[in-house]
């Protein structure tokens, strides 16, 4: 029982990271129709930015996190403007190639700047608490709480502010939004900045527990892609639910069944679900 | 008159040329090749290997290179990145052989060594394969032009099991990396530990290259109450496993597979703090190698590259020095077969010259002791060197005399060498 | 549309002659190696082009089918079966698994199909690393025997121990595959592929069975990937999970797109140009992938149709300019 609770806790913590990362990705994929395969690598860059601000410059964890989010937001704006916007009128596969180019670029950028050796961000909250017989470190709890706060905040932003409403408008009808005077390019840049910013939040929350390496985003990015498709492109609840689901599947599957094949479960589940429901769990009928 | 002038001129020219040949002012540069992961996963490991080679080349050139039959040879190292892709590794090796003229090529990953061993005996493009891989699988490929650099990992399996057993540990939980190397390690360890009479309580591998959270596997393994954990893969994630296990309340010991280095983990992951690493058994810290050369090497290495010194660097350094000596002995820098054949003549190496002296060679295996250590009460302690190749007492005594002295030398017969 | 101008045919003949005579003028073993590998990748990329370029289905499992072919040949030849039997058998296995996967997944469209196939690719990759009894785990299978010699009456036999033998073996398969694809895409059946690509609902409404069309294309493309994988296994002599990895798929994808989709020459050009550029960029060392990544983005922005597409566009412009000039001069003279 204790083991089960421990695995549940692990699964939820992991699911929180997946949920935030997938949330950012579903925004650009669903709303802007950009298959941003480099999303995991932006997450990686977010972690390194935190290292730079909090570790190298010594500004402390929370200030480092804010600056990292801001830096990644800027990277998002630049990426949208110089990489994806010129490809707007081309087939999606071309944007996908550009994404592969971006991820190669980002990974070797980190390699050149910070080297191949793993880097550590000092854990700001190394304490641990015992509850119901399971051990939880404070930083891990922070990941879970941070994810909930971020999701709630984003929801309020989308529903209660004008900026959020314009994003929704563009998502529903790009031409229509343009006709009502919305600057679609500005909305695209904003959406992209939010997407990369959330990736930086995820990286900042979780990297004190782990270690930074240039290739840390590759598998995560792919999983986020899977979650987004599983939940249905552009579906925010789909991404959140899919994220938590994947975290739990992995923790329980990896703990109880087979650690070597734990990734297979998630990917096989996706094939199965899409074979039955070709547009994902929460997807709109046709893309 | 004119004729005389011409004659004397050519005479002077002739003498000059002759003098040029005799004094060894005739210099040539020999290329040593390296292909390995310099970017992507495993790039830290690849660079450690290449750094060791770079040090060796720098040192030999500083010492004036080698001289064969009056010709002076200096060396240069060419490194290419293969990202552990066999296609790229073969391309790189072809390039090193055909374009750069390398007759000796180093590679540190079995997945790329195997395809290179398909081409290194092709007539017209032969090269000596210097394989940094501890898997006994290299012997399955019948290849004359290969020498393997590290001790076989099975030697470490025996040595670590030896130490763990002495400590009274019996119940082992396993959380080793996935991948070719980890799979073999797990298999060999399980077999050996159970044959000793020990118990494996859980075996939950994790991919150390792509994952950074091991809490799911750790929770499952720790729930079986093991005395100690067998863990390891690359050093940094191995450090995370130790930290996460301690955070989950685990107080037992750890055995690290030979890829993970305890001093590297302590310095890089924990900033020199050994408090979480009590009762860690593994490869000794580099400074526990009992040779005069090691301290100087360590200092120069860390100054030059700004990274932690590792056994990969030291073993490659020493192995390349065997190549230099063997070239001198064989009187050729271009014939890989002759260079390989001359290796037994130049061994054992002196502990004054290289940090990890090799004591001999058996077919494809270069022989170097497996050095182990333990962290106890916040200090590095109990360093031993295991000789894993002698088949009988006499051979052991013979090699024991050759081995550097200063720490306890133990005999560890590896019957049949492979994984039982 | 079906005939090409004389000078294009001449160009192809020159290229063919150059390819056949290559062993006589290739400068060294290094270039020879790159060319041989490019020939193999060109075969596989052509298969991907059938699915992606002609039928419009973004498959991201091509590396997996390449890997299945490679493992098939490796396992069978290690078990003592002749390469000449193992190669077609492995290609058929690739095609059959393609059929099994295509049946459920081709119901999905666009990005969904891409991701489903990517997932399948990742599964094959993971399984190939962990099914130790069959695939040798992450160590893979090594020491794969070379293809056995072919006896030729009155001549002796053709052996495959040298680079030359391996090169001709791959080249022969590339020519066969290109010929077969040429016949296929310029047939009526080939037109249905493109009809599905251009407008699936419209193709459906004019009576084309779009699902069967997509399935045939998917299976045929994977058959070709299997052949290429089998050749790879025989030439490299060792197979490990990298051969089935998703980076392999991405490489093929880059070759197809940058070479030029939906042209027969595009994938071949891509499979030759990009590895050669990558080799050339070795001198950049740590900065190589950084610059390659940036280059990839720039090329896809400025040459969305790929190299061959870009050349065609240039050619069309030249033709149009010439025509305008002749008409103008015609006007002037009248």
GROMACS .gro file of C-alpha atoms in nm, chain B residues 47 80-81 83-87 90-92 94-95 98-99 110-111 114-115 118 122 137 140-141 178-180 183-184, chain C residues 28-31 33-34 37 41 129-130 132 138-139 142-144 146 161 163 232 236-238 240 242 279 282 286 288:
model
   58
  334UNK     CA    1   3.549   1.343  -2.473
  367UNK     CA    2   3.581   1.289  -3.554
  368UNK     CA    3   3.234   1.277  -3.407
  370UNK     CA    4   2.734   1.015  -3.234
  371UNK     CA    5   2.742   0.635  -3.184
  372UNK     CA    6   2.606   0.592  -3.537
  373UNK     CA    7   2.772   0.296  -3.715
  374UNK     CA    8   2.744   0.464  -4.056
  377UNK     CA    9   3.271   0.370  -4.060
  378UNK     CA   10   3.284   0.691  -4.265
  379UNK     CA   11   3.514   0.847  -4.007
  381UNK     CA   12   3.763   0.537  -4.377
  382UNK     CA   13   3.844   0.904  -4.374
  385UNK     CA   14   4.245   0.709  -4.647
  386UNK     CA   15   4.278   1.085  -4.601
  397UNK     CA   16   3.096  -0.144  -2.880
  398UNK     CA   17   2.810  -0.054  -3.119
  401UNK     CA   18   3.180  -0.397  -3.416
  402UNK     CA   19   3.132  -0.242  -3.763
  405UNK     CA   20   3.446  -0.553  -4.019
  409UNK     CA   21   4.053  -0.528  -4.548
  424UNK     CA   22   3.194  -0.984  -2.696
  427UNK     CA   23   3.357  -1.330  -3.050
  428UNK     CA   24   3.474  -1.141  -3.355
  465UNK     CA   25   1.951   0.018  -1.977
  466UNK     CA   26   2.162  -0.026  -2.286
  467UNK     CA   27   2.403  -0.288  -2.413
  470UNK     CA   28   2.213  -0.531  -1.981
  471UNK     CA   29   2.534  -0.735  -1.977
  735UNK     CA   30   3.978   0.680  -5.210
  736UNK     CA   31   3.798   0.434  -4.984
  737UNK     CA   32   3.646   0.717  -4.785
  738UNK     CA   33   3.455   0.872  -5.074
  740UNK     CA   34   3.213   0.449  -4.850
  741UNK     CA   35   3.002   0.765  -4.847
  744UNK     CA   36   2.593   0.442  -4.809
  748UNK     CA   37   1.985   0.567  -4.825
  836UNK     CA   38   1.706  -0.270  -2.778
  837UNK     CA   39   1.537  -0.492  -2.523
  839UNK     CA   40   1.775  -0.965  -2.622
  845UNK     CA   41   2.154  -0.288  -2.733
  846UNK     CA   42   2.473  -0.461  -2.844
  849UNK     CA   43   2.750  -0.826  -3.524
  850UNK     CA   44   2.969  -1.034  -3.750
  851UNK     CA   45   2.698  -1.053  -4.017
  853UNK     CA   46   2.877  -1.103  -4.645
  868UNK     CA   47   3.412  -0.875  -4.995
  870UNK     CA   48   3.387  -0.210  -5.155
  939UNK     CA   49   2.271  -0.187  -4.488
  943UNK     CA   50   2.798  -0.244  -4.234
  944UNK     CA   51   2.821  -0.596  -4.096
  945UNK     CA   52   2.661  -0.506  -3.764
  947UNK     CA   53   2.217  -0.214  -3.350
  949UNK     CA   54   2.040   0.295  -3.414
  986UNK     CA   55   3.099   1.516  -4.411
  989UNK     CA   56   3.328   1.793  -4.014
  993UNK     CA   57   3.151   2.132  -3.216
  995UNK     CA   58   2.875   2.135  -3.699
   0.00000   0.00000   0.00000
